[in-house]
PDB file of C-alpha atoms in Angstrom:
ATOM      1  CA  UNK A1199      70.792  70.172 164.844  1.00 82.00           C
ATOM      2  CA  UNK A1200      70.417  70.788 168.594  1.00 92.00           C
ATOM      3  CA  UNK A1201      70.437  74.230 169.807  1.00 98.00           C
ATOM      4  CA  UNK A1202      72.910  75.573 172.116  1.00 98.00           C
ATOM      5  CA  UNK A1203      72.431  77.470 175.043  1.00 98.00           C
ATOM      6  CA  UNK A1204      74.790  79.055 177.774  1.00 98.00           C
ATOM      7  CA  UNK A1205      73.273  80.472 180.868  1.00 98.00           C
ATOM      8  CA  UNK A1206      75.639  82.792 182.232  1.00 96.00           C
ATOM      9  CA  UNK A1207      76.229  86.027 184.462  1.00 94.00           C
ATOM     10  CA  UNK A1208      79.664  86.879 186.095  1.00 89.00           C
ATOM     11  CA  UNK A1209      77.474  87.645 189.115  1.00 90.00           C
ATOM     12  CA  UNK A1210      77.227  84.255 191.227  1.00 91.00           C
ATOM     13  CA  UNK A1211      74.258  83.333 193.141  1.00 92.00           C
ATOM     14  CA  UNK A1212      71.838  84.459 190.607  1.00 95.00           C
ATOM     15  CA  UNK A1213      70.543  80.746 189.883  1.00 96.00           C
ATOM     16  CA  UNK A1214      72.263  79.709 186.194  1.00 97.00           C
ATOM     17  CA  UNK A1215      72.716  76.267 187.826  1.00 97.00           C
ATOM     18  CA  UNK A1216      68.878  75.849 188.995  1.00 98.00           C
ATOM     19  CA  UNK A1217      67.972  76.938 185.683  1.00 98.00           C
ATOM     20  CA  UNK A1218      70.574  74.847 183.466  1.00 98.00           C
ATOM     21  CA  UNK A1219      69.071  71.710 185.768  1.00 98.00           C
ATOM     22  CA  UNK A1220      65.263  72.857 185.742  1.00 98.00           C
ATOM     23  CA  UNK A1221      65.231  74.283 182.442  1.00 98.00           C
ATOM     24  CA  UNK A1222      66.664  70.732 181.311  1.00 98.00           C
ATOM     25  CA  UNK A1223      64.160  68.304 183.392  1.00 98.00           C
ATOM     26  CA  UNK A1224      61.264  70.040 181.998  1.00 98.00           C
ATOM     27  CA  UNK A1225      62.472  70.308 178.213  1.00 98.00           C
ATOM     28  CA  UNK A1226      63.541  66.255 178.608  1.00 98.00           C
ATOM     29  CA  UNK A1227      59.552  65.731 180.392  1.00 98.00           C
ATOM     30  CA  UNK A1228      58.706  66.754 176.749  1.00 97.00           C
ATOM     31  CA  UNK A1229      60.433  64.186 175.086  1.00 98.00           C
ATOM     32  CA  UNK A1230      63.422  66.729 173.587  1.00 98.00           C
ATOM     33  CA  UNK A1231      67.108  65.305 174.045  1.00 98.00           C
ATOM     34  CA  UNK A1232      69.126  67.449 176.368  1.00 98.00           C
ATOM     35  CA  UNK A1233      72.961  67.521 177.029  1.00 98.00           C
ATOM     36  CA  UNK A1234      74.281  69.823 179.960  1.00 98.00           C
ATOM     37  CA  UNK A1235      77.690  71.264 180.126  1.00 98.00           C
ATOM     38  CA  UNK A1236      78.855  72.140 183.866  1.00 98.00           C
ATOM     39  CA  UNK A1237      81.660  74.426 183.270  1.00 96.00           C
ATOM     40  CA  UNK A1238      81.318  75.649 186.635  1.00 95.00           C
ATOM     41  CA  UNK A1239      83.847  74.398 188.880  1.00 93.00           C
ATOM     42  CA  UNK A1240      81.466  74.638 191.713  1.00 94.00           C
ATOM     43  CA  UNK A1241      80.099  71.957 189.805  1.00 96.00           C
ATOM     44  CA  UNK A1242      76.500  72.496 191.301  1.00 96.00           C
ATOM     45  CA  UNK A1243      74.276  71.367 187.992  1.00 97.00           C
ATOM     46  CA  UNK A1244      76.453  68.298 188.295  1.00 97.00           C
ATOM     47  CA  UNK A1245      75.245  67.512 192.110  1.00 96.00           C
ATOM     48  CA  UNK A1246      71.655  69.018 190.770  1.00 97.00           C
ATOM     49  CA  UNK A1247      71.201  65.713 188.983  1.00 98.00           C
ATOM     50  CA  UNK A1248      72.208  63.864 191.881  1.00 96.00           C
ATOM     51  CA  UNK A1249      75.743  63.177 190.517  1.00 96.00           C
ATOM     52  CA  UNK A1250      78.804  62.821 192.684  1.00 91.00           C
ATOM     53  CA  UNK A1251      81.759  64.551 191.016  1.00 85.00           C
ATOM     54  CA  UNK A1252      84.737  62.466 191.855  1.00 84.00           C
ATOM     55  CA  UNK A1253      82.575  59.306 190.177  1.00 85.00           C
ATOM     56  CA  UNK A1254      82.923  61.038 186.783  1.00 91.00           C
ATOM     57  CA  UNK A1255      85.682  59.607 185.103  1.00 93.00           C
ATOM     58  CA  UNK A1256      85.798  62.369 182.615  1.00 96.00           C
ATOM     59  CA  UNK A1257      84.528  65.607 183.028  1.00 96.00           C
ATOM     60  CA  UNK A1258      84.258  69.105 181.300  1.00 96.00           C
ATOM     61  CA  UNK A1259      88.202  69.664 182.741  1.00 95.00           C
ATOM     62  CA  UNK A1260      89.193  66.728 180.571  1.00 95.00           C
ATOM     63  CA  UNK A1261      87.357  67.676 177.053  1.00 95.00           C
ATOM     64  CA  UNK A1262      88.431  71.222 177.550  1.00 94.00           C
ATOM     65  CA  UNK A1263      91.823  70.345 177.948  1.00 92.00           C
ATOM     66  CA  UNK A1264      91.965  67.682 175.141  1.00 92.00           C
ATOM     67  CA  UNK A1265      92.856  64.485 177.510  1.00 93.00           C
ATOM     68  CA  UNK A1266      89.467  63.196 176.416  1.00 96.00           C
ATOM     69  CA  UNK A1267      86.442  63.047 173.941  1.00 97.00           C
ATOM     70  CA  UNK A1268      83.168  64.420 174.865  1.00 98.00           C
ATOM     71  CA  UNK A1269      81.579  60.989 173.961  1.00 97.00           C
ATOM     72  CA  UNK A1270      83.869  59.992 177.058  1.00 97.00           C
ATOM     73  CA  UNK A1271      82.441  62.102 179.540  1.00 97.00           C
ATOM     74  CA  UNK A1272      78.554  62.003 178.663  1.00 98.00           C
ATOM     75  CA  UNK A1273      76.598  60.914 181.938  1.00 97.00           C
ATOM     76  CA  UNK A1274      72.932  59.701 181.380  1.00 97.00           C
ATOM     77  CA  UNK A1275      70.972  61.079 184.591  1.00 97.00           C
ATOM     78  CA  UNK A1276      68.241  58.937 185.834  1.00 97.00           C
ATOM     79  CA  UNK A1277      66.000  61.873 184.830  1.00 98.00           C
ATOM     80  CA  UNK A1278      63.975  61.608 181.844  1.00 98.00           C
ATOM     81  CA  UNK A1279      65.992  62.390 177.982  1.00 98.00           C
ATOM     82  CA  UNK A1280      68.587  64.807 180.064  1.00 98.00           C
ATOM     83  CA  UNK A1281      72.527  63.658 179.902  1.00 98.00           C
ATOM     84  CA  UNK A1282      75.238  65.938 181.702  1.00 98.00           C
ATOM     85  CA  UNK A1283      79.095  66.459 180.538  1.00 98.00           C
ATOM     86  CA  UNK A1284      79.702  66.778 184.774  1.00 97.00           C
ATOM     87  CA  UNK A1285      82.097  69.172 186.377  1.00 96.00           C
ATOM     88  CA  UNK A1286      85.010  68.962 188.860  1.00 90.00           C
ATOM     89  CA  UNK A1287      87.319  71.059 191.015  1.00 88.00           C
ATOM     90  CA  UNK A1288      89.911  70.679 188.247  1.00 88.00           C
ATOM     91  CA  UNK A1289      88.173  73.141 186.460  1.00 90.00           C
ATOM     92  CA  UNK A1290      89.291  75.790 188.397  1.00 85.00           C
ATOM     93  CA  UNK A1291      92.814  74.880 187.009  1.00 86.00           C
ATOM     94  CA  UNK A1292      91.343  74.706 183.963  1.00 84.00           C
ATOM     95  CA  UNK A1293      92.111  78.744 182.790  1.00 81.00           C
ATOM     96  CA  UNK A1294      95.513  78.511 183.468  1.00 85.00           C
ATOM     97  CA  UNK A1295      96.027  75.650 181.468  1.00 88.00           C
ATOM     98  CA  UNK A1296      94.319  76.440 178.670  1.00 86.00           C
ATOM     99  CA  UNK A1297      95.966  80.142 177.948  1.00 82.00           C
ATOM    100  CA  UNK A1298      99.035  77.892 176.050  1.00 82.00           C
ATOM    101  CA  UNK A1299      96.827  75.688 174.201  1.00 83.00           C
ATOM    102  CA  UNK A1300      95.950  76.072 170.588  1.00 84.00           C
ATOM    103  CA  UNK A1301      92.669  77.244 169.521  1.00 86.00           C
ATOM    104  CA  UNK A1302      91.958  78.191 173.430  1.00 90.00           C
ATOM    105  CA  UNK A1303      88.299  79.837 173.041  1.00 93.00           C
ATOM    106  CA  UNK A1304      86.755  77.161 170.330  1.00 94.00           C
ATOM    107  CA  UNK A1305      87.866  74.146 172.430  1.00 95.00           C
ATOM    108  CA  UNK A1306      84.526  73.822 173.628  1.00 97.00           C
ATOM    109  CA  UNK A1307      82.825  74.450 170.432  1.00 97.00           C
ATOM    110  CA  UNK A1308      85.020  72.208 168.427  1.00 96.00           C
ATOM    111  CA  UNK A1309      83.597  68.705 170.891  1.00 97.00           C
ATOM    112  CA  UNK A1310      80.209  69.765 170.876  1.00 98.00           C
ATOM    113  CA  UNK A1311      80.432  69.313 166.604  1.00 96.00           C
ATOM    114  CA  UNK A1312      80.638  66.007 167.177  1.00 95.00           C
ATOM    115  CA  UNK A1313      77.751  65.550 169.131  1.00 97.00           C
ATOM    116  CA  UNK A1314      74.805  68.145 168.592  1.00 96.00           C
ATOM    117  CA  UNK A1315      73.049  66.868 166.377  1.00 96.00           C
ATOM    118  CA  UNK A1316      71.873  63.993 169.125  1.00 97.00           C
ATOM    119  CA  UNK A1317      70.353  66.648 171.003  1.00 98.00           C
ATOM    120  CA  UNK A1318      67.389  68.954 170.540  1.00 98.00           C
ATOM    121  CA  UNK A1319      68.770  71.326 173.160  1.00 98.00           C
ATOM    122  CA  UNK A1320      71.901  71.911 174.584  1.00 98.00           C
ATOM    123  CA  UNK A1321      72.773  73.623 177.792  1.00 98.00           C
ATOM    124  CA  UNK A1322      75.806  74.893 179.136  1.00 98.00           C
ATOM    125  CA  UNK A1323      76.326  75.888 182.679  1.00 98.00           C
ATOM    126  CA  UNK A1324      78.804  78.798 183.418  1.00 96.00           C
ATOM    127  CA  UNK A1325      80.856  79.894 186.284  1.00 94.00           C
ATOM    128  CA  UNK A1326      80.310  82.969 187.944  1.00 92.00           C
ATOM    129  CA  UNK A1327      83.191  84.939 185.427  1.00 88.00           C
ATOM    130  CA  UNK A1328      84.076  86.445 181.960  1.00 85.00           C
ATOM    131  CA  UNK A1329      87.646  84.214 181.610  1.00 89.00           C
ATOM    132  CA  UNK A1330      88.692  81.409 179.370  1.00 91.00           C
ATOM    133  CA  UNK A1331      85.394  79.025 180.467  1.00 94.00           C
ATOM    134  CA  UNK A1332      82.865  81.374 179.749  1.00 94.00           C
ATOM    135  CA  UNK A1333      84.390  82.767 176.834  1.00 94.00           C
ATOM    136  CA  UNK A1334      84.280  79.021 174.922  1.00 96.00           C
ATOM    137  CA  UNK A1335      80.307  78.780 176.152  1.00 97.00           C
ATOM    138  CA  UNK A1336      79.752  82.050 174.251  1.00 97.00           C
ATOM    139  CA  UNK A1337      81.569  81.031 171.509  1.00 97.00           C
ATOM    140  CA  UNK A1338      80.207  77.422 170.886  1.00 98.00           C
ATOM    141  CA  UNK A1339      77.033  78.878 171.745  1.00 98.00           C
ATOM    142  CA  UNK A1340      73.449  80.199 169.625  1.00 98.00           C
ATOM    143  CA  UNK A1341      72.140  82.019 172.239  1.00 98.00           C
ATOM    144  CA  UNK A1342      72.636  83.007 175.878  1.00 98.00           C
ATOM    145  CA  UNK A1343      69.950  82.815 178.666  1.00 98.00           C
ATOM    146  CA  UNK A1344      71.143  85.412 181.502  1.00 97.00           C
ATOM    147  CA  UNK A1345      69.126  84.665 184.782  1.00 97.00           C
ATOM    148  CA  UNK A1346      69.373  88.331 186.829  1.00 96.00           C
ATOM    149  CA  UNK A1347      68.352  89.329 190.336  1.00 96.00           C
ATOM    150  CA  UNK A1348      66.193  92.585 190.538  1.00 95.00           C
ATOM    151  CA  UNK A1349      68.470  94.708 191.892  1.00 93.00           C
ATOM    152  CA  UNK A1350      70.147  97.577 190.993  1.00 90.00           C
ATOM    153  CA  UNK A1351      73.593  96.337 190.904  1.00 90.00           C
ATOM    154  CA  UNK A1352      72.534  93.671 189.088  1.00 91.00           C
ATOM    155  CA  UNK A1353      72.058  96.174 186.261  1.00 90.00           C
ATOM    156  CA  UNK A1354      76.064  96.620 185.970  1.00 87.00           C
ATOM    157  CA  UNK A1355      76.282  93.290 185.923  1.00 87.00           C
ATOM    158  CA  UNK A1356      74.379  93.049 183.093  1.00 92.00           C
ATOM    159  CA  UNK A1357      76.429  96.183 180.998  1.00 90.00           C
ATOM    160  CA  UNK A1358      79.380  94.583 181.306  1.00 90.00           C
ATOM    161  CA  UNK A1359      78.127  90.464 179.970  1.00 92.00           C
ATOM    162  CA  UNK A1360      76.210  92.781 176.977  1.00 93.00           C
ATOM    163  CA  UNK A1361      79.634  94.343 176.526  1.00 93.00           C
ATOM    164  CA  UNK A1362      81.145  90.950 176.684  1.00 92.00           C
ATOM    165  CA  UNK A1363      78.705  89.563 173.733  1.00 94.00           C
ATOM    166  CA  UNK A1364      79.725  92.202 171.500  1.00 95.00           C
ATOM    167  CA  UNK A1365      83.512  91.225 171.644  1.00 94.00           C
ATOM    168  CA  UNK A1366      82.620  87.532 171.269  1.00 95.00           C
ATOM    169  CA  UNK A1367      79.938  88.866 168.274  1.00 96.00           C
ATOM    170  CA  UNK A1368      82.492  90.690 166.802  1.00 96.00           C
ATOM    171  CA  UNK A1369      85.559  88.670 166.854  1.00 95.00           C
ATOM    172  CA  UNK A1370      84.426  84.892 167.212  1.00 96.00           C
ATOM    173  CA  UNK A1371      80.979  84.027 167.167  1.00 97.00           C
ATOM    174  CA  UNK A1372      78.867  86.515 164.939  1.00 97.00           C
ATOM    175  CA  UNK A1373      75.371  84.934 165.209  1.00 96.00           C
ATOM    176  CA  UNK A1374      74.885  84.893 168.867  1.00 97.00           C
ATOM    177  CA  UNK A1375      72.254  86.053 170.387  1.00 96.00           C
ATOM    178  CA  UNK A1376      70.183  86.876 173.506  1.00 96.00           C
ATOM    179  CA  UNK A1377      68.243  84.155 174.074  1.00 97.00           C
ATOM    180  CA  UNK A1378      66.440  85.904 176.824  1.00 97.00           C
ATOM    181  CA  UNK A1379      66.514  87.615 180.243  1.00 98.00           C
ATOM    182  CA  UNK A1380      65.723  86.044 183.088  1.00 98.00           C
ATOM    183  CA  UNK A1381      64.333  87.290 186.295  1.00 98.00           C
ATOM    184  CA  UNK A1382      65.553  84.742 189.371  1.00 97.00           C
ATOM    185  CA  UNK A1383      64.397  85.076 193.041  1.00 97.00           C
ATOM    186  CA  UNK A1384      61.939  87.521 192.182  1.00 96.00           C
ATOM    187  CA  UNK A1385      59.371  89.412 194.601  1.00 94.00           C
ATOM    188  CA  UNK A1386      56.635  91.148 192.909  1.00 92.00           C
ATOM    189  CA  UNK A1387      55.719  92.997 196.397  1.00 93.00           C
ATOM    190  CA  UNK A1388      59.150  95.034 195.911  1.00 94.00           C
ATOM    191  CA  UNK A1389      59.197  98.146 194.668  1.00 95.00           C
ATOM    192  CA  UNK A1390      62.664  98.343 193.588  1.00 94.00           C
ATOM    193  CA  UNK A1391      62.528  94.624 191.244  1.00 96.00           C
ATOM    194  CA  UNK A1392      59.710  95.991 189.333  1.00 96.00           C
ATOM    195  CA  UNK A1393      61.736  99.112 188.905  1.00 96.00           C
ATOM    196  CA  UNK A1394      64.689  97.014 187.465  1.00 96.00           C
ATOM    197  CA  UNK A1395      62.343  95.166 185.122  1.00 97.00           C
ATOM    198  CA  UNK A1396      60.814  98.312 183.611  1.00 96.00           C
ATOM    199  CA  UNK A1397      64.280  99.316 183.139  1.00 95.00           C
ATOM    200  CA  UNK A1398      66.009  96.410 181.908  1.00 96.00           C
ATOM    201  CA  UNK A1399      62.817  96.201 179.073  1.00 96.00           C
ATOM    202  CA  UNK A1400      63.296  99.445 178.002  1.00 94.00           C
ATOM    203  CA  UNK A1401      66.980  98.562 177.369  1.00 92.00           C
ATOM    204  CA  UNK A1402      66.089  95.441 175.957  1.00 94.00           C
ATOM    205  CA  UNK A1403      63.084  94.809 174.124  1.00 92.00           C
ATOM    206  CA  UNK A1404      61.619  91.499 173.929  1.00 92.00           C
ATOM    207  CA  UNK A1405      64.069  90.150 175.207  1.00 96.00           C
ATOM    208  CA  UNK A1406      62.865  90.322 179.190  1.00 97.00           C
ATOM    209  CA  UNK A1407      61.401  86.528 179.524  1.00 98.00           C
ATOM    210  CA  UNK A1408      57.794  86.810 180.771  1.00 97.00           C
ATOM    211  CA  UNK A1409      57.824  84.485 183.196  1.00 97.00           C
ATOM    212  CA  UNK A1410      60.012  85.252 186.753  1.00 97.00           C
ATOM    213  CA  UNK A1411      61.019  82.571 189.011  1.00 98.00           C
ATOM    214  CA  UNK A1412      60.283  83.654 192.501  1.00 96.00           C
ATOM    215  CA  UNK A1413      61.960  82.504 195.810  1.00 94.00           C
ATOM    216  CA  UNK A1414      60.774  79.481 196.460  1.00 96.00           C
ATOM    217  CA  UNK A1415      61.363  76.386 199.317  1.00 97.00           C
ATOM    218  CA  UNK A1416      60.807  73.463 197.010  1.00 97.00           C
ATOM    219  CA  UNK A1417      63.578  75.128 194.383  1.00 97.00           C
ATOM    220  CA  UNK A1418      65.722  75.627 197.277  1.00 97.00           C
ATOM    221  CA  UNK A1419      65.468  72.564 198.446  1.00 97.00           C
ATOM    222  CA  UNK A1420      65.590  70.342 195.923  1.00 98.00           C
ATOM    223  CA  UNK A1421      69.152  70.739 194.993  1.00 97.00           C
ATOM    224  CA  UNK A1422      70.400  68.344 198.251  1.00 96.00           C
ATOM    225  CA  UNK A1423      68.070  65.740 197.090  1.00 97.00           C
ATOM    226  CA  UNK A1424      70.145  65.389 194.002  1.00 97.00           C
ATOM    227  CA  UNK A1425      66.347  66.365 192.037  1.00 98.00           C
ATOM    228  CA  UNK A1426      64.949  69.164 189.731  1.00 98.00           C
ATOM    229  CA  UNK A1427      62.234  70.691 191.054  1.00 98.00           C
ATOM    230  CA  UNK A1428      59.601  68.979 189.206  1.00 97.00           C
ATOM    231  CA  UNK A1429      60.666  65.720 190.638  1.00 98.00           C
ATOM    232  CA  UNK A1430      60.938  66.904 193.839  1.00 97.00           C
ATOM    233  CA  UNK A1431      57.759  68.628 194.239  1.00 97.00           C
ATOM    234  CA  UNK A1432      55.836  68.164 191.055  1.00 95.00           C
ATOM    235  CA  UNK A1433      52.949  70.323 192.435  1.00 94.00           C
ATOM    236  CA  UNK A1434      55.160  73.626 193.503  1.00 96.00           C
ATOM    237  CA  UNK A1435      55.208  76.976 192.513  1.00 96.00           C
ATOM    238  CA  UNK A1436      58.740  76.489 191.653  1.00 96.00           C
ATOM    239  CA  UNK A1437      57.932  73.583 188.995  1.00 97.00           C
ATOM    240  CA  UNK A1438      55.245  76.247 187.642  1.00 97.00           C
ATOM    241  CA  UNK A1439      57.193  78.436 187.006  1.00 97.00           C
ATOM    242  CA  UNK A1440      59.958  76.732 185.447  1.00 98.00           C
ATOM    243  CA  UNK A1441      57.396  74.654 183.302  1.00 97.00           C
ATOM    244  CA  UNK A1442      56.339  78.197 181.897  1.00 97.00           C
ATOM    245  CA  UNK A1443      60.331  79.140 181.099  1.00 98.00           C
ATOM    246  CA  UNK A1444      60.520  75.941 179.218  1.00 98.00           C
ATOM    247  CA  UNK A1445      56.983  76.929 177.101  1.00 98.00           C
ATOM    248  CA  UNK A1446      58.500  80.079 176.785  1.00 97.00           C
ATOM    249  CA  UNK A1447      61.439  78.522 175.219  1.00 97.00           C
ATOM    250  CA  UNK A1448      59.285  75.954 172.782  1.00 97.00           C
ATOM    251  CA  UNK A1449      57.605  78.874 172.132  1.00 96.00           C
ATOM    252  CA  UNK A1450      54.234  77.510 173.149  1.00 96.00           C
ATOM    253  CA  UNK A1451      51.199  79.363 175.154  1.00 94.00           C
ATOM    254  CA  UNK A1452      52.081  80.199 178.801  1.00 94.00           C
ATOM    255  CA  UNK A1453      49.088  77.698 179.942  1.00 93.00           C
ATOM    256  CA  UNK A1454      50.050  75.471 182.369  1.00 91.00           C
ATOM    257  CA  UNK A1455      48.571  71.962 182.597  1.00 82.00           C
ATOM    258  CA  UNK A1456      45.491  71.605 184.738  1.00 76.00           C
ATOM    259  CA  UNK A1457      46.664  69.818 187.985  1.00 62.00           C
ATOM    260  CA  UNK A1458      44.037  67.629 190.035  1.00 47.00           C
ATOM    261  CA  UNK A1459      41.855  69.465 192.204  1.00 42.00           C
ATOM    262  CA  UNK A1460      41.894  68.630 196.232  1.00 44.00           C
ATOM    263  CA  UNK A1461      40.569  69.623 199.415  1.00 43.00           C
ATOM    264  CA  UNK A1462      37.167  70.098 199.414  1.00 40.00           C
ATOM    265  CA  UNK A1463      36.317  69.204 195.582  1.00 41.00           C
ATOM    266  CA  UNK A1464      37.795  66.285 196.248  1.00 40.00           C
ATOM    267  CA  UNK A1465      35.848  65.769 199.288  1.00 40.00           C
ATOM    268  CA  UNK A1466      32.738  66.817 197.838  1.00 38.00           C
ATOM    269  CA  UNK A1467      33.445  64.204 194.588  1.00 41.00           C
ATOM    270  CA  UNK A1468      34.391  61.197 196.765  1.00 41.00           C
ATOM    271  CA  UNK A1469      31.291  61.700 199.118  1.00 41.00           C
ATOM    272  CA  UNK A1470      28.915  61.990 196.203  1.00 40.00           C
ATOM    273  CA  UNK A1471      30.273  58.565 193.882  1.00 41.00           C
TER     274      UNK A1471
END
């Protein structure tokens, strides 16, 4: 049975999307079976895989809503074991709508039944808010992944999602959990984000991911070629570090796998054969 996991923060900009699409790339590079949700109607894990949005006949608006099955609106990316449910602007009609339907908060839940057990992981992508669409992604899901700047407002960001986990704990979905917290765009050099780590761990035990994804071009960048990171720059600090999130979630040693040497090895080797 495939494990389910939303990556949310009501904060935007804090890189759930990245993750959801590098997270995704690398677990699929390891021969697990991943589905992605984009619930986000910025829909920006959908363009992450190079998708255009108004291709998608069906979308996450449509199963939501009940004008379609999820079987309808599975996309298989061009990258390795990863499929995508894609988003679309409807979404952002999609709350409004779904306050007079039946069963409003498991409506997410109740499609993925049909089709978890085909994947080893599932992710879903949230929008940048605690209404109707994050509220099914917490409720259909196991755990939660919350990617978190180092700042200190980012801290009250974080109170009120833990606050929001309790309510869905309590009244809808009593075994999730905190899959982990996740440090995005982060600067060692700054004073203030390892201030916010030491306090966020002391809050949270264990449940701080070790690895941080810093700033980084390639991750930036890759998003407008339609790519993850790793297939956009296999060799970047940005693929690093998101091949260590995904060890970190197989629960594998942080080792990362030994890359060919250059420059002047390589130099030396080729002049010497």
């Amino acid at each position: 049975m495939g494990k389910i996991i939303a990556v949310a923060n009501q904060k935007g900009g804090v890189g759930k999307s990245t993750t959801v699409v590098n997270l995704a790339a690398y677990l699929g590079s390891r021969n697990k079976k991943v589905l992605c949700i984009d619930t986000d109607p910025q829909g920006n894990a959908t363009t992450g895989f190079g998708i255009k949005k108004k291709s998608a006949e069906f979308t996450a608006y449509d199963i939501l809503t009940g004008k379609a099955r999820i079987q309808e609106a599975i996309i298989v990316t061009e990258f390795e074991n990863v499929s995508i449910v894609p988003a679309s602007e409807s979404l952002a009609g999609a709350e409004i709508e779904m306050i007079n339907l039946e069963n409003r908060v498991n409506r997410l839940k109740m499609q993925l039944l049909s089709v978890r057990n085909n994947y080893d992981y599932i992710f879903i992508d949230c929008p940048p808010a605690l209404g109707s669409l994050t509220i099914n992604a917490l409720v259909a899901a196991d755990s939660i992944i919350v990617p978190m700047l180092a700042e200190f407002y980012a801290l009250e960001g974080l109170s009120q999602l833990v606050n929001t986990i309790k309510i869905v704990k309590s009244n809808y979905n009593p075994s999730i959990s905190i899959e982990g917290i996740l440090f995005t765009m982060f600067d060692s050099r700054l004073n203030i984000a390892n201030d916010v780590v030491s306090e966020v761990e002391k809050y949270f035990p264990d449940k701080v991911f070790k690895t941080k994804i810093p700033r980084n071009v390639r991750i930036s960048e890759a998003p407008s070629h339609g790519k993850p990171v790793m297939y956009y720059d296999k060799s970047s600090k940005g693929t690093d570090s998101y091949t260590l999130l995904g060890l970190e979630i197989l629960g594998e040693p942080l080792v990362l796998p030994q890359k060919k040497r250059r420059g002047i090895f390589s130099a030396f080797k080729r002049n010497n054969e």
